[in-house]
Amino acid sequence: MAEILVITSGKGGVGKTTTSASIAMGLARAGRKTAVIDFDVGLRNLDLIMGCERRVVYDFVNVVHGEASLKQALIKDKRFDNLHVLAASQTRDKDALTKEGVEKVLKDLAEDGFDFIVCDSPAGIEKGAFLAMYFADRALVVVNPEVSSVRDSDRILGLLQSKTRKAEGGQRVQEHLLLTRYNPERVERGEMLSIADVEEILGLKVIGVIPESPDVLQASNAGNPVILDEQSAAGQAYTDAVARLLGEERPMRFTTAEKKGFFAKIFGN
Amino acid sequence: MGLFDFLTGKKPATASLAKERLRIIVAQERSTRGGPDYLPLLRRELLEVIRKYVNVDAEAVKVDLVRDGEHDVLDISVSLPDRTP
């Protein structure tokens, strides 16, 4: 049975698309047949992060409106042939998606034997974000250790508990928290909220912590999701998060500051 | 914090302040969540009416929906300013 996983956050710019790309790639690399759908109609970007922007012919809205088949619109990844991308429309607006249309696409993907359907939500709490979360079985809430992101995440957690198909049926979407852009040095200096702070405020344990890393920008530049960069701390942290999503237990890495030398201590770096 | 920061009098760390502010606002937002949409507007209009007669602060009017068995009870409380001697 296909599991529908929404990647959401409320606030923009926290790393939803980066996370969707890496998580989808990680699930495919772990042998799961995975589709990743960009719900940000009008502001398509997942294709760029996945490195398939020049191969988009038909998009999600075309499929919803019956202008193309799902098969025509799914872009097969060049690195993993069990990974498919469904791009957002760049020309239509967010009203081009309907609940029935989205439900049909998800159902068809499930019937095609996909194990995971990753829904990359747009920012905000409007129609696109609502549709991305509505059918979810699980949700990965991406949060930065920063006041506005934490507050918006709490709002999104509230919506997941009330405005989803599961909630309406008296069930619960399984929620996970992914802390990104984490800087252990700044946390140790008392300048940034810690993992424990965020967990305490939101009442949820993190499933992964992605350290702030220049490798993320480099990965986006190249269209290679950062999870493929095995040298990178951010990439390895995403690999751990995928393993935990699949039920494995792994200790957290990259969450404490590296020991500084004598001079760095004196001058406070 | 390094010795250098200490000597130059760098600003105090702010993470604990962020946590405290978030704790309060998140608790407040959770308490109003799921209630009817008209509550904030009702509260604001009540405040305006009361202010025609008594000078109260913005925090003086509290409007809550309390569940009491089968019924919902609209609980409105207004705290008046201290009587000046």
Short mmCIF file of C-alpha atoms in Angstrom, two decimals:
data_model
loop_
_atom_site.label_atom_id
_atom_site.label_comp_id
_atom_site.label_asym_id
_atom_site.label_seq_id
_atom_site.Cartn_x
_atom_site.Cartn_y
_atom_site.Cartn_z
CA MET A 1 0.00 0.00 0.00
CA ALA A 2 1.26 3.45 -0.87
CA GLU A 3 2.13 5.77 1.97
CA ILE A 4 1.45 9.44 1.38
CA LEU A 5 4.03 11.66 3.08
CA VAL A 6 3.57 15.44 3.04
CA ILE A 7 6.58 17.72 3.52
CA THR A 8 5.22 20.92 5.00
CA SER A 9 6.14 23.87 7.26
CA GLY A 10 3.85 26.87 6.99
CA LYS A 11 6.73 29.28 6.69
CA GLY A 12 8.58 29.65 3.40
CA GLY A 13 12.31 29.26 2.91
CA VAL A 14 12.89 26.68 5.64
CA GLY A 15 13.94 23.90 3.25
CA LYS A 16 10.76 22.07 2.22
CA THR A 17 11.78 21.49 -1.39
CA THR A 18 15.37 20.63 -0.45
CA THR A 19 13.94 18.15 2.03
CA SER A 20 11.37 16.70 -0.39
CA ALA A 21 14.08 16.11 -2.99
CA SER A 22 16.48 14.46 -0.54
CA ILE A 23 13.86 12.37 1.26
CA ALA A 24 12.35 11.12 -2.03
CA MET A 25 15.80 10.29 -3.37
CA GLY A 26 16.72 8.53 -0.11
CA LEU A 27 13.53 6.45 -0.13
CA ALA A 28 14.20 5.41 -3.74
CA ARG A 29 17.82 4.60 -2.91
CA ALA A 30 16.52 2.38 -0.09
CA GLY A 31 14.59 0.41 -2.72
CA ARG A 32 11.14 1.99 -2.32
CA LYS A 33 9.24 2.92 -5.47
CA THR A 34 8.74 6.63 -4.91
CA ALA A 35 6.92 9.52 -6.58
CA VAL A 36 7.53 13.11 -5.54
CA ILE A 37 4.92 15.73 -6.41
CA ASP A 38 5.40 19.50 -6.47
CA PHE A 39 2.20 21.14 -5.13
CA ASP A 40 3.50 24.68 -5.54
CA VAL A 41 1.43 25.52 -8.61
CA GLY A 42 2.70 28.66 -10.31
CA LEU A 43 6.08 28.49 -8.58
CA ARG A 44 7.56 25.23 -9.80
CA ASN A 45 10.96 24.50 -8.22
CA LEU A 46 11.25 20.86 -7.26
CA ASP A 47 12.30 20.06 -10.85
CA LEU A 48 15.34 22.33 -10.51
CA ILE A 49 16.41 20.85 -7.18
CA MET A 50 15.99 17.35 -8.62
CA GLY A 51 17.89 18.34 -11.77
CA CYS A 52 15.13 17.44 -14.25
CA GLU A 53 13.91 20.94 -15.20
CA ARG A 54 14.56 20.47 -18.90
CA ARG A 55 12.61 17.24 -19.08
CA VAL A 56 9.24 18.62 -17.94
CA VAL A 57 6.69 18.21 -20.73
CA TYR A 58 3.44 17.71 -18.85
CA ASP A 59 2.74 18.65 -15.26
CA PHE A 60 0.49 17.86 -12.29
CA VAL A 61 -2.25 20.29 -13.42
CA ASN A 62 -2.31 18.71 -16.91
CA VAL A 63 -2.94 15.33 -15.27
CA VAL A 64 -5.62 16.68 -12.92
CA HIS A 65 -7.43 18.24 -15.92
CA GLY A 66 -7.09 15.14 -18.10
CA GLU A 67 -4.82 16.89 -20.62
CA ALA A 68 -2.11 14.27 -20.15
CA SER A 69 -1.90 10.81 -18.63
CA LEU A 70 -0.03 10.21 -15.41
CA LYS A 71 2.44 8.09 -17.36
CA GLN A 72 3.19 10.96 -19.74
CA ALA A 73 3.70 13.44 -16.92
CA LEU A 74 5.87 11.38 -14.57
CA ILE A 75 9.56 12.13 -15.10
CA LYS A 76 11.75 9.13 -14.41
CA ASP A 77 14.88 10.02 -12.46
CA LYS A 78 18.20 9.33 -14.21
CA ARG A 79 19.91 8.11 -11.05
CA PHE A 80 17.24 5.78 -9.63
CA ASP A 81 14.71 4.24 -11.98
CA ASN A 82 12.23 3.65 -9.12
CA LEU A 83 11.99 7.43 -8.56
CA HIS A 84 9.55 9.66 -10.46
CA VAL A 85 8.93 13.39 -10.33
CA LEU A 86 5.62 15.12 -11.04
CA ALA A 87 6.29 18.81 -11.68
CA ALA A 88 3.99 21.69 -10.74
CA SER A 89 2.46 23.83 -13.46
CA GLN A 90 4.34 27.05 -14.05
CA THR A 91 1.56 28.89 -15.87
CA ARG A 92 -1.62 28.13 -13.93
CA ASP A 93 -2.64 29.41 -10.53
CA LYS A 94 -3.30 27.48 -7.35
CA ASP A 95 -7.03 27.15 -8.08
CA ALA A 96 -6.14 24.80 -10.94
CA LEU A 97 -5.93 21.95 -8.40
CA THR A 98 -9.08 20.37 -7.02
CA LYS A 99 -9.53 17.95 -4.15
CA GLU A 100 -11.12 15.33 -6.43
CA GLY A 101 -8.38 15.76 -9.04
CA VAL A 102 -5.60 15.36 -6.47
CA GLU A 103 -7.32 12.34 -4.94
CA LYS A 104 -7.52 10.67 -8.36
CA VAL A 105 -3.81 11.19 -9.07
CA LEU A 106 -2.84 9.80 -5.65
CA LYS A 107 -5.12 6.81 -6.13
CA ASP A 108 -3.68 6.08 -9.58
CA LEU A 109 -0.14 6.28 -8.21
CA ALA A 110 -1.05 3.85 -5.44
CA GLU A 111 -2.52 1.46 -8.01
CA ASP A 112 0.69 1.75 -10.05
CA GLY A 113 2.51 0.16 -7.13
CA PHE A 114 4.26 3.16 -5.63
CA ASP A 115 5.41 2.58 -2.05
CA PHE A 116 5.79 6.25 -1.19
CA ILE A 117 4.17 9.40 -2.54
CA VAL A 118 6.01 12.46 -1.28
CA CYS A 119 3.99 15.69 -1.50
CA ASP A 120 6.10 18.86 -1.52
CA SER A 121 3.79 21.51 -0.04
CA PRO A 122 3.92 25.19 -0.92
CA ALA A 123 4.44 27.70 1.90
CA GLY A 124 1.44 29.28 3.57
CA ILE A 125 -1.86 27.72 4.61
CA GLU A 126 -3.87 28.31 1.46
CA LYS A 127 -5.33 25.88 -1.05
CA GLY A 128 -2.08 24.35 -2.35
CA ALA A 129 -0.79 23.66 1.17
CA PHE A 130 -4.19 22.34 2.23
CA LEU A 131 -4.38 19.92 -0.72
CA ALA A 132 -0.80 18.75 -0.18
CA MET A 133 -1.62 17.70 3.40
CA TYR A 134 -5.25 16.63 3.04
CA PHE A 135 -4.67 13.01 1.95
CA ALA A 136 -1.48 12.43 3.95
CA ASP A 137 -0.84 9.37 6.09
CA ARG A 138 2.31 10.93 7.53
CA ALA A 139 3.65 14.45 7.70
CA LEU A 140 7.19 15.71 7.95
CA VAL A 141 7.11 19.23 9.37
CA VAL A 142 10.29 21.09 8.44
CA VAL A 143 11.30 23.62 11.08
CA ASN A 144 14.25 25.98 11.53
CA PRO A 145 15.49 26.87 15.04
CA GLU A 146 14.00 30.33 14.72
CA VAL A 147 10.91 31.98 16.28
CA SER A 148 8.70 32.49 13.22
CA SER A 149 9.35 29.02 11.86
CA VAL A 150 8.57 27.35 15.20
CA ARG A 151 5.34 29.30 15.61
CA ASP A 152 4.21 28.48 12.06
CA SER A 153 5.05 24.81 12.59
CA ASP A 154 2.76 24.73 15.59
CA ARG A 155 -0.01 26.19 13.45
CA ILE A 156 0.60 23.53 10.76
CA LEU A 157 0.54 20.78 13.39
CA GLY A 158 -2.88 22.10 14.44
CA LEU A 159 -4.11 21.95 10.84
CA LEU A 160 -2.79 18.39 10.42
CA GLN A 161 -4.90 17.43 13.43
CA SER A 162 -8.07 18.99 12.05
CA LYS A 163 -8.07 19.65 8.29
CA THR A 164 -6.96 16.30 6.87
CA ARG A 165 -8.85 13.26 5.65
CA LYS A 166 -7.44 11.24 8.54
CA ALA A 167 -8.56 13.81 11.11
CA GLU A 168 -12.04 13.99 9.59
CA GLY A 169 -12.27 10.21 9.86
CA GLY A 170 -11.29 10.29 13.54
CA GLN A 171 -7.73 9.10 12.86
CA ARG A 172 -4.48 10.93 13.14
CA VAL A 173 -1.80 11.83 10.61
CA GLN A 174 1.52 10.51 11.92
CA GLU A 175 3.60 13.64 12.52
CA HIS A 176 7.36 13.95 12.37
CA LEU A 177 9.55 16.97 12.98
CA LEU A 178 12.67 17.64 10.93
CA LEU A 179 14.93 20.39 12.24
CA THR A 180 16.98 21.98 9.47
CA ARG A 181 19.64 24.74 9.29
CA TYR A 182 20.83 23.71 12.75
CA ASN A 183 24.06 25.30 13.92
CA PRO A 184 25.45 23.52 17.02
CA GLU A 185 28.11 26.22 17.61
CA ARG A 186 25.48 28.94 17.81
CA VAL A 187 23.32 26.76 20.06
CA GLU A 188 26.24 26.27 22.45
CA ARG A 189 26.78 30.04 22.53
CA GLY A 190 23.12 30.47 23.50
CA GLU A 191 22.29 32.28 20.26
CA MET A 192 20.01 29.66 18.75
CA LEU A 193 17.15 27.47 19.99
CA SER A 194 18.37 23.95 20.76
CA ILE A 195 16.83 20.64 19.65
CA ALA A 196 15.39 20.21 23.16
CA ASP A 197 13.89 23.73 23.08
CA VAL A 198 12.09 23.10 19.78
CA GLU A 199 10.92 19.66 20.91
CA GLU A 200 9.60 21.09 24.15
CA ILE A 201 7.71 23.97 22.54
CA LEU A 202 6.13 21.83 19.82
CA GLY A 203 5.64 18.74 22.00
CA LEU A 204 7.14 16.46 19.37
CA LYS A 205 10.48 14.66 19.04
CA VAL A 206 12.65 15.34 15.99
CA ILE A 207 13.14 12.55 13.45
CA GLY A 208 16.25 14.20 12.13
CA VAL A 209 18.48 17.23 12.49
CA ILE A 210 20.09 18.65 9.37
CA PRO A 211 23.07 20.88 10.13
CA GLU A 212 23.39 24.22 8.36
CA SER A 213 25.81 23.51 5.55
CA PRO A 214 27.23 25.20 2.46
CA ASP A 215 26.83 21.83 0.70
CA VAL A 216 23.06 22.37 0.44
CA LEU A 217 23.50 25.35 -1.89
CA GLN A 218 26.11 23.50 -3.91
CA ALA A 219 23.72 20.58 -4.28
CA SER A 220 20.90 22.88 -5.47
CA ASN A 221 23.27 24.60 -7.90
CA ALA A 222 24.03 21.26 -9.50
CA GLY A 223 20.53 19.73 -9.32
CA ASN A 224 21.82 16.83 -7.24
CA PRO A 225 19.87 16.49 -3.98
CA VAL A 226 22.28 16.86 -1.05
CA ILE A 227 21.53 13.35 0.23
CA LEU A 228 23.66 12.07 -2.68
CA ASP A 229 26.70 13.91 -1.29
CA GLU A 230 28.04 11.26 1.04
CA GLN A 231 30.90 13.48 2.23
CA SER A 232 28.52 16.11 3.44
CA ALA A 233 27.19 16.24 7.02
CA ALA A 234 23.83 17.49 5.70
CA GLY A 235 23.67 14.61 3.21
CA GLN A 236 24.48 12.04 5.89
CA ALA A 237 21.92 13.58 8.25
CA TYR A 238 19.25 13.21 5.53
CA THR A 239 20.28 9.57 5.03
CA ASP A 240 19.77 9.00 8.77
CA ALA A 241 16.38 10.73 8.68
CA VAL A 242 15.22 8.48 5.80
CA ALA A 243 16.35 5.39 7.72
CA ARG A 244 14.36 6.56 10.76
CA LEU A 245 11.29 7.21 8.57
CA LEU A 246 11.61 3.57 7.50
CA GLY A 247 11.62 2.48 11.13
CA GLU A 248 15.33 2.09 11.81
CA GLU A 249 16.84 3.48 15.00
CA ARG A 250 19.92 5.62 14.52
CA PRO A 251 21.73 7.96 16.91
CA MET A 252 21.72 11.68 16.06
CA ARG A 253 24.89 12.97 14.45
CA PHE A 254 26.24 16.47 13.79
CA THR A 255 24.31 17.96 16.69
CA THR A 256 27.20 19.06 18.90
CA ALA A 257 29.85 21.67 18.22
CA GLU A 258 33.29 20.52 17.21
CA LYS A 259 35.89 21.08 19.89
CA LYS A 260 37.70 24.33 19.32
CA GLY A 261 41.41 24.91 19.67
CA PHE A 262 43.00 27.08 22.34
CA PHE A 263 43.16 30.23 20.23
CA ALA A 264 39.61 29.90 19.00
CA LYS A 265 38.48 29.67 22.62
CA ILE A 266 40.40 32.78 23.66
CA PHE A 267 39.12 34.86 20.80
CA GLY A 268 35.62 33.41 20.79
CA ASN A 269 35.79 32.82 17.05
CA MET B 1 31.54 32.86 24.72
CA GLY B 2 35.23 33.63 24.46
CA LEU B 3 37.28 35.89 26.67
CA PHE B 4 37.46 38.41 23.85
CA ASP B 5 33.65 38.64 23.66
CA PHE B 6 33.50 39.08 27.40
CA LEU B 7 36.00 41.93 27.36
CA THR B 8 34.25 43.69 24.49
CA GLY B 9 30.90 43.37 26.28
CA LYS B 10 29.04 41.42 23.59
CA LYS B 11 25.24 41.21 23.92
CA PRO B 12 23.74 38.45 26.08
CA ALA B 13 22.58 35.23 24.42
CA THR B 14 19.02 35.41 23.15
CA ALA B 15 17.97 31.77 22.67
CA SER B 16 16.37 31.60 26.11
CA LEU B 17 14.39 34.75 25.34
CA ALA B 18 13.18 33.20 22.07
CA LYS B 19 12.10 30.07 23.92
CA GLU B 20 10.18 32.00 26.56
CA ARG B 21 8.38 34.17 23.99
CA LEU B 22 7.49 31.12 21.90
CA ARG B 23 6.23 29.18 24.89
CA ILE B 24 3.76 31.96 25.71
CA ILE B 25 2.52 32.70 22.20
CA VAL B 26 2.19 29.03 21.23
CA ALA B 27 0.17 28.27 24.39
CA GLN B 28 -2.08 31.25 23.71
CA GLU B 29 -2.63 30.27 20.06
CA ARG B 30 -3.36 26.67 20.97
CA SER B 31 -6.02 27.75 23.46
CA THR B 32 -7.97 29.68 20.82
CA ARG B 33 -7.54 26.99 18.16
CA GLY B 34 -10.64 25.08 17.19
CA GLY B 35 -12.94 27.69 18.77
CA PRO B 36 -15.46 29.58 16.64
CA ASP B 37 -14.01 32.23 14.31
CA TYR B 38 -16.19 34.98 15.76
CA LEU B 39 -14.53 34.95 19.21
CA PRO B 40 -11.71 37.43 18.46
CA LEU B 41 -14.14 39.85 16.77
CA LEU B 42 -16.67 39.51 19.57
CA ARG B 43 -13.93 40.24 22.07
CA ARG B 44 -12.81 43.33 20.17
CA GLU B 45 -16.33 44.74 19.84
CA LEU B 46 -17.09 44.11 23.53
CA LEU B 47 -13.91 45.94 24.41
CA GLU B 48 -15.00 48.93 22.32
CA VAL B 49 -18.43 49.07 23.98
CA ILE B 50 -16.98 48.79 27.49
CA ARG B 51 -14.46 51.49 26.73
CA LYS B 52 -17.30 53.92 26.02
CA TYR B 53 -18.10 53.80 29.75
CA VAL B 54 -14.97 52.64 31.58
CA ASN B 55 -11.35 53.06 30.66
CA VAL B 56 -9.99 49.48 30.65
CA ASP B 57 -6.83 48.01 29.03
CA ALA B 58 -6.86 45.85 25.96
CA GLU B 59 -6.25 42.76 28.14
CA ALA B 60 -9.23 43.44 30.39
CA VAL B 61 -11.81 41.53 28.37
CA LYS B 62 -11.54 37.74 28.22
CA VAL B 63 -13.89 35.70 26.09
CA ASP B 64 -13.73 31.91 26.28
CA LEU B 65 -15.90 29.12 25.12
CA VAL B 66 -16.12 26.54 27.89
CA ARG B 67 -17.49 23.09 27.38
CA ASP B 68 -19.90 22.11 30.16
CA GLY B 69 -21.37 18.67 29.58
CA GLU B 70 -23.83 18.98 26.71
CA HIS B 71 -23.62 22.76 26.53
CA ASP B 72 -21.06 25.29 25.42
CA VAL B 73 -20.87 28.22 27.78
CA LEU B 74 -19.63 31.57 26.57
CA ASP B 75 -17.58 32.87 29.45
CA ILE B 76 -16.99 36.62 29.36
CA SER B 77 -15.01 38.29 32.08
CA VAL B 78 -14.09 41.95 32.32
CA SER B 79 -11.64 43.19 34.88
CA LEU B 80 -12.17 46.82 35.82
CA PRO B 81 -9.30 49.08 36.78
CA ASP B 82 -8.39 49.54 40.47
CA ARG B 83 -10.46 52.11 42.27
CA THR B 84 -8.34 55.19 42.84
CA PRO B 85 -8.48 56.22 46.51
#
